[in-house]
Short mmCIF file of C-alpha atoms in Angstrom, two decimals:
data_model
loop_
_atom_site.label_atom_id
_atom_site.label_comp_id
_atom_site.label_asym_id
_atom_site.label_seq_id
_atom_site.Cartn_x
_atom_site.Cartn_y
_atom_site.Cartn_z
CA MET A 1 39.37 136.31 156.58
CA ASP A 2 40.53 137.05 153.26
CA ARG A 3 37.94 136.20 150.11
CA GLU A 4 38.81 132.84 150.06
CA GLU A 5 38.52 132.01 152.92
CA MET A 6 34.57 133.22 152.67
CA LEU A 7 33.65 131.20 150.34
CA PRO A 8 32.32 127.90 150.24
CA THR A 9 34.30 124.39 150.66
CA GLU A 10 33.25 121.66 148.40
CA ARG A 11 31.54 119.87 151.60
CA GLU A 12 30.10 123.31 152.75
CA TRP A 13 28.65 123.73 149.25
CA LEU A 14 26.72 120.64 150.07
CA ILE A 15 25.08 121.88 152.68
CA MET A 16 24.24 125.22 151.43
CA ASP A 17 22.38 123.14 148.43
CA ALA A 18 20.16 121.63 150.56
CA VAL A 19 19.32 125.16 152.44
CA TRP A 20 18.92 127.03 149.05
CA ASP A 21 16.75 124.31 148.02
CA SER A 22 14.60 123.77 150.92
CA GLY A 23 12.99 126.85 150.10
CA ASP A 24 12.68 127.21 154.04
CA GLN A 25 14.60 127.02 157.31
CA PRO A 26 15.55 123.51 157.56
CA THR A 27 16.87 121.82 160.88
CA SER A 28 20.33 120.31 160.79
CA ALA A 29 18.95 116.60 160.67
CA GLU A 30 16.47 117.91 157.71
CA ILE A 31 19.51 119.02 155.99
CA LEU A 32 21.43 115.94 156.40
CA ASN A 33 18.35 114.26 155.14
CA ARG A 34 18.78 116.01 151.62
CA ILE A 35 22.33 115.38 151.61
CA ASP A 36 23.31 112.82 148.69
CA GLU A 37 24.15 109.79 150.33
CA ALA A 38 27.50 109.79 148.55
CA ALA A 39 28.84 112.63 150.10
CA LYS A 40 28.58 110.08 153.68
CA LEU A 41 28.41 112.77 156.12
CA ASP A 42 27.84 112.18 159.21
CA ALA A 43 26.01 114.47 161.94
CA ARG A 44 28.80 115.42 163.49
CA THR A 45 30.71 116.96 160.66
CA GLU A 46 27.44 118.26 159.61
CA ARG A 47 27.38 120.53 162.70
CA VAL A 48 30.90 121.93 162.35
CA LEU A 49 30.39 122.69 158.45
CA LEU A 50 27.06 124.72 159.94
CA HIS A 51 29.68 126.36 162.57
CA HIS A 52 31.75 126.91 159.53
CA LEU A 53 29.00 128.45 157.82
CA CYS A 54 27.67 130.47 160.18
CA ARG A 55 31.25 131.70 160.95
CA LYS A 56 31.81 132.96 157.45
CA GLY A 57 28.27 134.54 156.75
CA LEU A 58 26.96 132.72 154.46
CA LEU A 59 24.05 131.23 156.82
CA GLY A 60 22.13 132.44 159.75
CA TYR A 61 20.08 130.43 162.44
CA VAL A 62 16.99 130.68 164.38
CA VAL A 63 16.47 128.45 167.62
CA ASP A 64 13.35 126.72 167.62
CA GLU A 65 10.33 128.09 169.77
CA ARG A 66 9.41 124.52 170.89
CA ASP A 67 12.98 122.94 171.42
CA SER A 68 16.10 125.63 172.21
CA ARG A 69 18.38 122.64 170.85
CA VAL A 70 16.97 123.14 167.36
CA TYR A 71 18.23 125.35 165.28
CA HIS A 72 16.80 126.43 161.85
CA TYR A 73 19.18 127.51 158.82
CA TYR A 74 18.48 130.08 156.30
CA PRO A 75 20.61 131.65 153.88
CA LEU A 76 22.67 135.09 154.31
CA ARG A 77 24.15 134.75 150.50
CA THR A 78 22.28 133.77 147.37
CA ARG A 79 23.52 130.53 145.32
CA GLU A 80 24.23 133.43 142.32
CA GLU A 81 26.51 135.40 144.64
CA CYS A 82 28.16 132.36 145.73
CA LEU A 83 28.50 131.04 142.29
CA ARG A 84 29.96 134.40 141.06
CA GLU A 85 32.40 134.38 143.73
CA LYS A 86 33.65 131.16 143.54
CA SER A 87 34.11 131.58 139.97
CA ARG A 88 36.03 134.77 140.27
CA ASP A 89 37.74 132.65 142.83
CA PHE A 90 38.65 129.94 140.21
CA ILE A 91 39.49 132.18 137.34
CA ASP A 92 41.68 134.37 139.47
CA THR A 93 43.73 131.42 140.68
CA TYR A 94 43.63 128.56 137.72
CA PHE A 95 43.63 131.35 134.85
CA ARG A 96 45.96 134.32 136.24
CA GLY A 97 42.54 136.56 136.67
CA SER A 98 41.74 136.22 132.36
CA SER A 99 38.00 135.36 132.13
CA SER A 100 38.78 135.07 128.58
CA VAL A 101 41.37 132.45 128.68
CA ALA A 102 39.13 130.46 131.34
CA VAL A 103 35.94 130.63 129.20
CA ALA A 104 37.78 129.58 126.33
CA ALA A 105 39.60 126.59 127.77
CA LEU A 106 35.65 125.74 128.92
CA LEU A 107 34.59 125.59 125.55
CA LYS A 108 37.47 123.76 124.27
CA SER A 109 36.95 121.36 127.00
CA ALA A 110 33.23 120.39 127.46
CA LYS A 111 30.48 119.12 125.33
CA PHE A 112 27.90 121.20 124.41
CA THR A 113 24.21 120.49 123.52
CA ASP A 114 22.92 122.67 120.49
CA GLU A 115 20.32 124.40 123.39
CA GLN A 116 23.59 125.08 125.45
CA LEU A 117 25.27 126.68 122.31
CA ASN A 118 22.56 128.87 121.60
CA GLU A 119 21.99 129.73 125.48
CA LEU A 120 25.64 130.77 125.35
CA GLU A 121 25.45 132.86 122.72
CA GLU A 122 22.43 134.52 123.99
CA ILE A 123 24.61 135.57 127.30
CA LEU A 124 27.46 136.75 125.00
CA LYS A 125 25.39 138.94 123.30
CA ALA A 126 23.66 140.60 125.99
CA ARG A 127 27.03 141.26 127.61
CA LYS A 128 28.30 142.87 124.19
CA GLU A 129 24.95 145.16 124.27
CA GLY A 130 25.83 145.95 127.89
CA GLU A 131 23.01 143.59 129.93
CA GLN A 132 23.22 141.22 132.25
CA PRO A 133 21.47 138.07 131.28
#
């Protein structure tokens, strides 16, 4: 699989969010309960997406000790790792690999609070000084 195929799709991201947010090893039923109603994800679709995420190496699972039909899922990649890769893929796809053009487009089109602008300034300052924020 190439890099893009290893990244979670929009629907898969919903599942990853539920697993990351759980702080535990949720079952598929628990994951489905955590997903927003607006996603309208049925159990069968969820199982397919869970399978894809495991195949992509984004999720792992353990079989429940008391019931072998129940799997407990856990993330193999952090949210930050996936965000970093998704961002890189987005920049490569839509901005021909230019991070500065992507950031400029975002800054020009998004609305920011003063607090958010201060946070962005801190990130830029840290990057200029060679630190990771």
